[in-house]
Short mmCIF file of C-alpha atoms in Angstrom, two decimals:
data_model
loop_
_atom_site.label_atom_id
_atom_site.label_comp_id
_atom_site.label_asym_id
_atom_site.label_seq_id
_atom_site.Cartn_x
_atom_site.Cartn_y
_atom_site.Cartn_z
CA UNK A 1248 67.84 124.51 143.82
CA UNK A 1249 69.46 123.45 140.56
CA UNK A 1250 68.62 126.02 137.90
CA UNK A 1251 67.58 123.45 135.26
CA UNK A 1252 65.26 121.65 137.70
CA UNK A 1253 63.83 125.00 138.77
CA UNK A 1254 63.05 125.91 135.16
CA UNK A 1255 61.39 122.55 134.45
CA UNK A 1256 59.14 122.94 137.50
CA UNK A 1257 58.36 126.49 136.45
CA UNK A 1258 57.54 125.36 132.89
CA UNK A 1259 55.10 122.65 134.03
CA UNK A 1260 53.61 124.83 136.78
CA UNK A 1261 53.01 127.77 134.47
CA UNK A 1262 51.45 125.63 131.72
CA UNK A 1263 49.05 124.04 134.22
CA UNK A 1264 48.23 127.38 135.85
CA UNK A 1265 47.61 128.91 132.42
CA UNK A 1266 45.34 126.25 130.97
CA UNK A 1267 43.44 125.21 134.09
CA UNK A 1268 43.10 128.52 135.94
CA UNK A 1269 43.89 131.65 133.95
CA UNK A 1270 42.11 130.53 130.77
CA UNK A 1271 38.87 130.54 132.74
CA UNK A 1272 39.10 134.30 133.21
CA UNK A 1273 36.70 135.49 130.52
CA UNK A 1274 35.23 138.83 131.49
CA UNK A 1275 32.96 139.70 128.58
CA UNK A 1276 34.92 137.55 126.16
CA UNK A 1277 37.68 140.07 125.40
CA UNK A 1278 40.16 139.45 128.20
CA UNK A 1279 42.90 136.93 127.52
CA UNK A 1280 45.55 137.15 130.23
CA UNK A 1281 48.68 135.12 129.59
CA UNK A 1282 50.92 134.41 132.56
CA UNK A 1283 53.01 131.62 131.03
CA UNK A 1284 55.26 134.36 129.61
CA UNK A 1285 56.88 134.45 133.06
CA UNK A 1286 58.87 131.40 131.96
CA UNK A 1287 60.71 133.32 129.23
CA UNK A 1288 60.84 136.54 131.25
CA UNK A 1289 62.53 134.90 134.24
CA UNK A 1290 65.37 133.14 132.44
CA UNK A 1291 68.72 134.45 133.78
CA UNK A 1292 69.89 137.74 132.26
CA UNK A 1293 72.92 136.13 130.62
CA UNK A 1294 70.93 133.33 128.90
CA UNK A 1295 72.22 132.63 125.38
CA UNK A 1296 70.13 133.86 122.48
CA UNK A 1297 69.39 130.42 121.05
CA UNK A 1298 68.36 129.15 124.49
CA UNK A 1299 65.86 132.01 124.76
CA UNK A 1300 64.40 131.17 121.36
CA UNK A 1301 64.14 127.45 122.09
CA UNK A 1302 62.58 128.16 125.51
CA UNK A 1303 60.05 130.58 123.99
CA UNK A 1304 59.15 128.25 121.15
CA UNK A 1305 58.75 125.20 123.37
CA UNK A 1306 56.44 126.76 125.96
CA UNK A 1307 54.47 128.39 123.15
CA UNK A 1308 53.96 125.12 121.29
CA UNK A 1309 52.86 123.29 124.47
CA UNK A 1310 50.28 126.01 125.16
CA UNK A 1311 49.21 125.76 121.50
CA UNK A 1312 48.64 122.01 121.83
CA UNK A 1313 46.36 122.56 124.79
CA UNK A 1314 44.47 125.47 123.30
CA UNK A 1315 44.17 124.13 119.76
CA UNK A 1316 45.89 127.20 118.28
CA UNK A 1317 48.79 125.42 116.60
CA UNK A 1318 51.59 127.89 115.84
CA UNK A 1319 50.04 131.10 117.18
CA UNK A 1320 51.34 131.13 120.74
CA UNK A 1321 54.63 129.64 119.59
CA UNK A 1322 55.03 132.42 117.03
CA UNK A 1323 54.29 135.11 119.61
CA UNK A 1324 56.56 133.73 122.33
CA UNK A 1325 59.42 133.15 119.85
CA UNK A 1326 59.24 136.79 118.75
CA UNK A 1327 59.07 137.87 122.39
CA UNK A 1328 62.17 135.79 123.19
CA UNK A 1329 63.90 137.33 120.17
CA UNK A 1330 63.12 140.84 121.43
CA UNK A 1331 64.11 140.11 125.05
CA UNK A 1332 67.80 141.14 124.84
CA UNK A 1333 66.86 144.43 123.17
CA UNK A 1334 64.07 145.09 125.69
CA UNK A 1335 66.43 144.44 128.60
CA UNK A 1336 68.96 146.86 127.10
CA UNK A 1337 66.35 149.58 126.60
CA UNK A 1338 64.71 149.11 130.01
CA UNK A 1339 68.04 149.05 131.89
CA UNK A 1340 69.50 152.28 130.51
CA UNK A 1341 72.53 153.00 132.65
CA UNK A 1342 71.42 150.67 135.48
CA UNK A 1343 74.01 147.94 136.14
CA UNK A 1344 72.68 144.42 136.79
CA UNK A 1345 74.34 141.17 137.82
CA UNK A 1346 74.13 139.26 134.58
CA UNK A 1347 74.11 135.74 136.00
CA UNK A 1348 70.91 136.29 138.00
CA UNK A 1349 67.24 136.14 137.11
CA UNK A 1350 65.45 139.46 136.60
CA UNK A 1351 63.32 139.06 139.76
CA UNK A 1352 61.70 142.03 141.48
CA UNK A 1353 64.06 141.96 144.49
CA UNK A 1354 67.05 141.94 142.16
CA UNK A 1355 66.06 144.55 139.58
CA UNK A 1356 63.59 146.69 141.52
CA UNK A 1357 59.86 147.19 140.97
CA UNK A 1358 60.08 150.04 138.45
CA UNK A 1359 62.50 148.13 136.19
CA UNK A 1360 60.43 144.98 136.40
CA UNK A 1361 57.18 146.80 135.62
CA UNK A 1362 58.66 148.43 132.50
CA UNK A 1363 60.13 145.08 131.45
CA UNK A 1364 56.82 143.26 131.95
CA UNK A 1365 54.83 145.87 130.04
CA UNK A 1366 57.24 145.72 127.05
CA UNK A 1367 57.31 141.92 126.96
CA UNK A 1368 53.52 141.56 127.31
CA UNK A 1369 52.89 144.14 124.59
CA UNK A 1370 55.22 142.34 122.15
CA UNK A 1371 53.57 138.99 122.90
CA UNK A 1372 49.95 140.13 122.90
CA UNK A 1373 50.37 142.27 119.81
CA UNK A 1374 51.87 139.36 117.86
CA UNK A 1375 49.40 136.80 119.14
CA UNK A 1376 46.24 138.81 118.56
CA UNK A 1377 47.44 139.95 115.15
CA UNK A 1378 48.15 136.34 114.11
CA UNK A 1379 44.72 135.36 115.42
CA UNK A 1380 43.04 138.40 113.85
CA UNK A 1381 44.72 138.05 110.45
CA UNK A 1382 43.95 134.40 110.18
CA UNK A 1383 40.30 135.20 110.84
CA UNK A 1384 40.19 138.62 109.13
CA UNK A 1385 39.30 140.51 112.27
CA UNK A 1386 41.99 143.10 112.83
CA UNK A 1387 39.74 145.63 114.58
CA UNK A 1388 38.67 142.99 117.09
CA UNK A 1389 42.32 142.06 117.61
CA UNK A 1390 43.25 145.65 118.54
CA UNK A 1391 40.43 145.79 121.08
CA UNK A 1392 41.58 142.50 122.58
CA UNK A 1393 45.15 143.80 122.85
CA UNK A 1394 44.02 147.01 124.59
CA UNK A 1395 42.02 145.09 127.18
CA UNK A 1396 44.31 142.11 127.70
CA UNK A 1397 47.69 143.81 128.14
CA UNK A 1398 46.90 145.53 131.49
CA UNK A 1399 45.31 142.37 132.89
CA UNK A 1400 48.29 140.21 131.89
CA UNK A 1401 50.77 142.72 133.35
CA UNK A 1402 48.80 142.86 136.61
CA UNK A 1403 48.59 139.06 136.91
CA UNK A 1404 52.29 138.60 136.13
CA UNK A 1405 53.29 141.13 138.82
CA UNK A 1406 51.01 139.38 141.33
CA UNK A 1407 52.49 136.00 140.38
CA UNK A 1408 55.99 137.38 140.80
CA UNK A 1409 55.24 138.48 144.35
CA UNK A 1410 53.88 135.01 145.14
CA UNK A 1411 56.96 133.42 143.57
CA UNK A 1412 59.54 135.65 145.26
CA UNK A 1413 58.11 135.19 148.77
CA UNK A 1414 58.19 131.41 148.27
CA UNK A 1415 61.78 131.49 147.10
CA UNK A 1416 62.99 133.51 150.10
CA UNK A 1417 61.50 130.94 152.45
CA UNK A 1418 63.30 128.22 150.56
CA UNK A 1419 66.67 129.95 150.69
CA UNK A 1420 66.82 131.26 154.27
CA UNK B 1148 81.49 126.80 102.38
CA UNK B 1149 83.63 128.09 105.23
CA UNK B 1150 82.14 131.54 104.76
CA UNK B 1151 78.66 130.05 104.99
CA UNK B 1152 79.48 128.42 108.34
CA UNK B 1153 81.01 131.67 109.56
CA UNK B 1154 77.85 133.48 108.49
CA UNK B 1155 75.60 130.99 110.27
CA UNK B 1156 77.78 131.09 113.38
CA UNK B 1157 77.76 134.88 113.44
CA UNK B 1158 74.02 135.30 112.86
CA UNK B 1159 72.74 132.10 114.49
CA UNK B 1160 70.36 134.08 116.74
CA UNK B 1161 68.56 135.73 113.82
CA UNK B 1162 68.65 132.58 111.67
CA UNK B 1163 67.21 130.37 114.42
CA UNK B 1164 64.54 133.02 115.04
CA UNK B 1165 63.53 133.05 111.38
CA UNK B 1166 63.52 129.23 111.18
CA UNK B 1167 61.29 128.93 114.27
CA UNK B 1168 58.91 131.64 113.05
CA UNK B 1169 58.67 129.96 109.65
CA UNK B 1170 57.83 126.72 111.44
CA UNK B 1171 55.07 128.49 113.38
CA UNK B 1172 53.57 130.00 110.23
CA UNK B 1173 53.65 126.59 108.56
CA UNK B 1174 51.87 125.05 111.56
CA UNK B 1175 49.26 127.81 111.41
CA UNK B 1176 48.55 127.24 107.73
CA UNK B 1177 47.93 123.57 108.53
CA UNK B 1178 44.97 124.49 110.71
CA UNK B 1179 43.36 127.06 108.42
CA UNK B 1180 40.18 126.34 106.54
CA UNK B 1181 37.19 124.30 107.61
CA UNK B 1182 38.20 120.87 106.37
CA UNK B 1183 41.85 121.17 107.33
CA UNK B 1184 40.82 122.41 110.75
CA UNK B 1185 38.90 119.21 111.23
CA UNK B 1186 41.68 117.00 109.91
CA UNK B 1187 44.30 118.18 112.40
CA UNK B 1188 43.82 116.07 115.48
CA UNK B 1189 43.86 118.45 118.42
CA UNK B 1190 41.79 116.11 120.58
CA UNK B 1191 44.48 113.78 121.71
CA UNK B 1192 44.09 111.76 124.87
CA UNK B 1193 46.94 113.40 126.82
CA UNK B 1194 45.49 116.89 126.42
CA UNK B 1195 42.06 115.51 127.29
CA UNK B 1196 43.20 113.77 130.44
CA UNK B 1197 44.92 116.92 131.77
CA UNK B 1198 41.72 118.93 131.27
CA UNK B 1199 39.66 116.13 132.80
CA UNK B 1200 41.82 116.05 135.95
CA UNK B 1201 41.48 119.82 136.21
CA UNK B 1202 37.71 119.57 135.84
CA UNK B 1203 37.50 116.91 138.53
CA UNK B 1204 39.45 119.15 140.92
CA UNK B 1205 37.25 122.11 140.06
CA UNK B 1206 34.08 120.04 140.55
CA UNK B 1207 34.57 119.99 144.31
CA UNK B 1208 34.06 123.74 144.31
CA UNK B 1209 31.09 123.64 141.96
CA UNK B 1210 29.12 120.72 143.45
CA UNK B 1211 26.18 122.78 144.66
CA UNK B 1212 25.83 124.52 141.31
CA UNK B 1213 25.99 121.26 139.36
CA UNK B 1214 23.42 119.73 141.70
CA UNK B 1215 21.07 122.63 141.19
CA UNK B 1216 21.39 122.38 137.41
CA UNK B 1217 20.68 118.67 137.44
CA UNK B 1218 17.67 119.19 139.70
CA UNK B 1219 16.31 121.83 137.32
CA UNK B 1220 16.81 119.49 134.41
CA UNK B 1221 15.02 116.70 136.27
CA UNK B 1222 12.09 118.99 136.86
CA UNK B 1223 11.98 119.91 133.18
CA UNK B 1224 12.11 116.28 132.07
CA UNK B 1225 9.29 115.36 134.46
CA UNK B 1226 7.24 118.14 132.98
CA UNK B 1227 7.87 116.82 129.46
CA UNK B 1228 6.95 113.35 130.61
CA UNK B 1229 3.45 114.51 131.51
CA UNK B 1230 3.14 116.22 128.13
CA UNK B 1231 4.37 113.18 126.22
CA UNK B 1232 2.08 110.76 128.00
CA UNK B 1233 -0.96 113.02 128.26
CA UNK B 1234 -3.77 110.47 128.51
CA UNK B 1235 -6.42 112.81 127.16
CA UNK B 1236 -4.59 113.43 123.87
CA UNK B 1237 -3.09 110.00 123.47
CA UNK B 1238 0.59 109.37 122.87
CA UNK B 1239 2.63 112.29 121.50
CA UNK B 1240 6.08 111.67 120.21
CA UNK B 1241 8.66 114.40 120.66
CA UNK B 1242 10.48 113.70 117.40
CA UNK B 1243 9.11 112.47 114.12
CA UNK B 1244 8.49 108.71 114.21
CA UNK B 1245 10.73 108.02 111.19
CA UNK B 1246 13.97 109.17 112.76
CA UNK B 1247 15.51 107.84 115.88
CA UNK B 1248 17.84 109.90 118.04
CA UNK B 1249 19.96 108.69 120.92
CA UNK B 1250 21.14 111.20 123.50
CA UNK B 1251 24.60 110.44 124.93
CA UNK B 1252 25.31 112.44 128.10
CA UNK B 1253 28.76 114.03 128.32
CA UNK B 1254 30.62 116.39 130.57
CA UNK B 1255 32.34 119.58 129.35
CA UNK B 1256 35.99 119.47 130.45
CA UNK B 1257 37.27 122.55 128.67
CA UNK B 1258 35.70 125.30 126.63
CA UNK B 1259 36.53 128.70 125.25
CA UNK B 1260 34.23 131.61 124.46
CA UNK B 1261 36.68 134.40 123.76
CA UNK B 1262 38.44 133.23 120.60
CA UNK B 1263 37.34 133.84 116.99
CA UNK B 1264 36.77 130.07 116.66
CA UNK B 1265 35.64 128.36 119.84
CA UNK B 1266 35.70 124.67 120.70
CA UNK B 1267 34.34 122.63 123.60
CA UNK B 1268 36.13 119.52 124.81
CA UNK B 1269 33.90 116.75 126.21
CA UNK B 1270 34.77 113.59 128.11
CA UNK B 1271 33.20 111.07 125.68
CA UNK B 1272 34.82 109.81 122.50
CA UNK B 1273 34.58 107.20 119.78
CA UNK B 1274 34.56 104.47 122.46
CA UNK B 1275 31.20 105.86 123.63
CA UNK B 1276 29.75 105.95 120.13
CA UNK B 1277 30.50 109.55 119.31
CA UNK B 1278 31.43 110.42 115.73
CA UNK B 1279 32.12 113.54 113.70
CA UNK B 1280 29.22 115.79 112.68
CA UNK B 1281 26.92 114.77 115.52
CA UNK B 1282 24.90 117.56 117.11
CA UNK B 1283 25.44 118.60 120.73
CA UNK B 1284 22.75 120.15 122.94
CA UNK B 1285 22.47 121.30 126.53
CA UNK B 1286 19.34 121.47 128.63
CA UNK B 1287 18.83 125.06 127.53
CA UNK B 1288 19.48 124.78 123.82
CA UNK B 1289 21.77 123.71 120.99
CA UNK B 1290 25.52 123.89 121.63
CA UNK B 1291 27.44 122.84 118.51
CA UNK B 1292 28.61 120.05 116.25
CA UNK B 1293 31.28 117.40 116.95
CA UNK B 1294 34.39 118.35 114.96
CA UNK B 1295 36.94 115.79 116.02
CA UNK B 1296 36.98 112.60 118.12
CA UNK B 1297 39.67 110.61 119.85
CA UNK B 1298 39.04 107.39 121.73
CA UNK B 1299 37.88 108.99 124.99
CA UNK B 1300 37.39 112.65 124.14
CA UNK B 1301 35.69 114.74 121.50
CA UNK B 1302 36.11 118.30 120.40
CA UNK B 1303 32.90 120.18 119.62
CA UNK B 1304 32.77 123.16 117.29
CA UNK B 1305 30.51 125.46 119.29
CA UNK B 1306 28.00 127.88 117.78
CA UNK B 1307 30.66 130.49 118.59
CA UNK B 1308 32.71 129.59 115.52
CA UNK B 1309 33.22 131.42 112.23
CA UNK B 1310 32.20 128.30 110.26
CA UNK B 1311 29.16 127.57 112.34
CA UNK B 1312 25.92 127.97 110.38
CA UNK B 1313 22.77 126.31 111.67
CA UNK B 1314 19.52 126.03 109.78
CA UNK B 1315 16.81 127.57 111.99
CA UNK B 1316 13.26 128.87 111.83
CA UNK B 1317 10.97 130.98 113.96
CA UNK B 1318 8.83 128.94 116.27
CA UNK B 1319 5.66 130.76 115.21
CA UNK B 1320 6.33 130.25 111.49
CA UNK B 1321 6.63 126.69 110.29
CA UNK B 1322 7.62 127.48 106.71
CA UNK B 1323 10.45 129.96 106.44
CA UNK B 1324 13.96 128.82 107.28
CA UNK B 1325 16.91 131.09 108.00
CA UNK B 1326 20.55 130.69 109.03
CA UNK B 1327 22.00 131.22 112.47
CA UNK B 1328 25.65 132.23 112.65
CA UNK B 1329 28.01 133.95 115.08
CA UNK B 1330 29.05 137.55 114.50
CA UNK B 1331 32.34 137.14 116.38
CA UNK B 1332 31.71 139.67 119.07
CA UNK B 1333 29.89 138.63 122.20
CA UNK B 1334 29.47 135.01 123.30
CA UNK B 1335 25.85 135.61 124.32
CA UNK B 1336 24.63 136.86 120.92
CA UNK B 1337 24.37 135.44 117.41
CA UNK B 1338 22.89 136.62 114.13
CA UNK B 1339 20.07 135.18 112.02
CA UNK B 1340 20.51 135.84 108.31
CA UNK B 1341 18.06 135.72 105.45
CA UNK B 1342 14.78 136.82 107.03
CA UNK B 1343 12.30 137.80 104.28
CA UNK B 1344 10.71 141.22 104.76
CA UNK B 1345 7.20 139.82 105.20
CA UNK B 1346 8.29 138.21 108.45
CA UNK B 1347 8.33 140.65 111.35
CA UNK B 1348 10.06 138.91 114.24
CA UNK B 1349 9.52 140.72 117.52
CA UNK B 1350 11.97 140.83 120.45
CA UNK B 1351 11.44 137.72 122.55
CA UNK B 1352 10.37 135.48 119.65
CA UNK B 1353 11.82 132.00 119.92
CA UNK B 1354 14.18 130.53 117.33
CA UNK B 1355 14.36 126.75 116.96
CA UNK B 1356 16.22 124.32 114.71
CA UNK B 1357 14.56 123.59 111.39
CA UNK B 1358 13.85 120.19 109.92
CA UNK B 1359 16.33 120.83 107.06
CA UNK B 1360 19.23 119.25 108.88
CA UNK B 1361 19.92 115.73 110.00
CA UNK B 1362 22.41 116.90 112.63
CA UNK B 1363 19.81 118.38 114.96
CA UNK B 1364 16.27 117.12 115.45
CA UNK B 1365 13.59 119.68 114.64
CA UNK B 1366 12.29 122.15 117.23
CA UNK B 1367 15.32 122.35 119.51
CA UNK B 1368 15.67 125.69 121.23
CA UNK B 1369 18.39 127.91 119.69
CA UNK B 1370 17.74 131.37 121.11
CA UNK B 1371 15.45 134.37 121.31
CA UNK B 1372 15.28 137.45 119.12
CA UNK B 1373 16.73 140.62 120.67
CA UNK B 1374 16.19 143.03 117.80
CA UNK B 1375 15.47 143.05 114.08
CA UNK B 1376 18.22 144.59 111.94
CA UNK B 1377 16.61 146.02 108.78
CA UNK B 1378 18.65 145.54 105.62
CA UNK B 1379 19.52 148.88 103.97
CA UNK B 1380 18.72 147.48 100.51
CA UNK B 1381 15.34 146.25 101.70
CA UNK B 1382 15.80 142.60 100.72
CA UNK B 1383 16.58 140.14 103.49
CA UNK B 1384 16.65 141.32 107.10
CA UNK B 1385 18.83 140.08 109.92
CA UNK B 1386 18.05 139.60 113.59
CA UNK B 1387 20.26 139.73 116.65
CA UNK B 1388 19.67 136.62 118.73
CA UNK B 1389 20.45 135.80 122.32
CA UNK B 1390 21.65 132.18 122.52
CA UNK B 1391 19.62 129.94 124.79
CA UNK B 1392 22.86 128.29 125.92
CA UNK B 1393 25.30 130.18 128.12
CA UNK B 1394 28.58 128.90 126.72
CA UNK B 1395 30.65 130.33 129.56
CA UNK B 1396 28.99 128.21 132.24
CA UNK B 1397 28.34 125.03 130.27
CA UNK B 1398 28.87 121.81 132.26
CA UNK B 1399 26.57 119.00 131.08
CA UNK B 1400 25.71 118.36 127.43
CA UNK B 1401 24.11 115.62 125.31
CA UNK B 1402 25.48 114.36 122.03
CA UNK B 1403 22.76 113.48 119.54
CA UNK B 1404 23.32 110.22 117.77
CA UNK B 1405 21.20 109.81 114.67
CA UNK B 1406 20.82 106.07 114.19
CA UNK B 1407 20.08 106.37 110.45
CA UNK B 1408 23.00 108.67 109.74
CA UNK B 1409 24.97 106.03 107.81
CA UNK B 1410 22.05 105.49 105.45
CA UNK B 1411 21.56 109.23 104.91
CA UNK B 1412 25.27 109.72 104.26
CA UNK B 1413 25.41 107.01 101.63
CA UNK B 1414 22.34 108.50 99.91
CA UNK B 1415 23.94 111.94 99.86
CA UNK B 1416 27.13 110.50 98.42
CA UNK B 1417 25.14 108.69 95.74
CA UNK B 1418 23.52 111.99 94.86
CA UNK B 1419 26.91 113.64 94.47
CA UNK B 1420 28.18 110.88 92.20
CA UNK B 1421 25.19 111.31 89.92
#
């Protein structure tokens, strides 16, 4: 499939999945899993810096519109997109990757992808909950939310990736 | 000038990042503060219709639960009917005869409970007669206050909001009023402030809305006391309260329309001018 079309479908699909399904996960009120980050995470490895930033900002602002948190998700995803090249460099180490492909699990391997997901989710959640906490003067609460939400987000993203990758193989073969 | 372009070209990644982040911070400052929060229109019809479609899809999986809730509510209303029209005591009116309240039924299409400021989106808007500052109740108890309306949707500031303060009193004490607010932790529990030391609320005591507000009629269920928190300075105590409404499973609500609200508002404004 055309890469641009693929990304548009992924954008819409992830926004809908986030606001209509994942936002209803509210165990005890502290868990906030965010799976829409997959959109920024799965852009091809050689994506230009400005494209990453624009992609991060746009999905963040759409989520903000739906959740009534104008600026908070956008701020967090933009920072995450900004950190992505550095995170990829750190996570890769000496591992060589094909730069024109997406960092999917079957391309980069499970261990790489898990480290990558954890780093990206931590950057996003830390920024988001701190923005939310500062604007409401509740930093202690924010730290608790980060501690609980990061593992759940990472788990959900990995699960989503397995669903995605099996679908894509069927499409290609 | 050329050097400037070179600089921008060289550092465009960092510059674009800073510009976008500055934009985000600016957007965030727009929505801070109670009045500004209300002015920003987050209840637009596109967002509402996406949530409504999602709710309709979800309804197929919740039909039995919704049915059960409606049946329970029917039973409760029938019970009240016999109280209201008790022939031995004559006619009893539920609210005071001077004020008239309309109850507009609405459906919750999106809600949050896990943010510092929580809102509930409902499927009725200005076209159905809903306006800002109207009270919202569920069968179990009070829910919140309408913060923002679009034509077909309204956004309700739930009790789980840092600006939410409701005037309440204990059901067994007609006189003393106190304030119910949210302590930003658990969506099942709130906090009642300003309880004088001579009052000794016990766990299980009922808290209802007071008559000091024209948003909610008097005597609507708000919650029950869980424990009394003694003030260290010995002045005004607090009490932890379990909300009567479970905000996580809210589906059907009623918006309270006060038919004399316009008159009250103009009186209040007159008072301010003087």
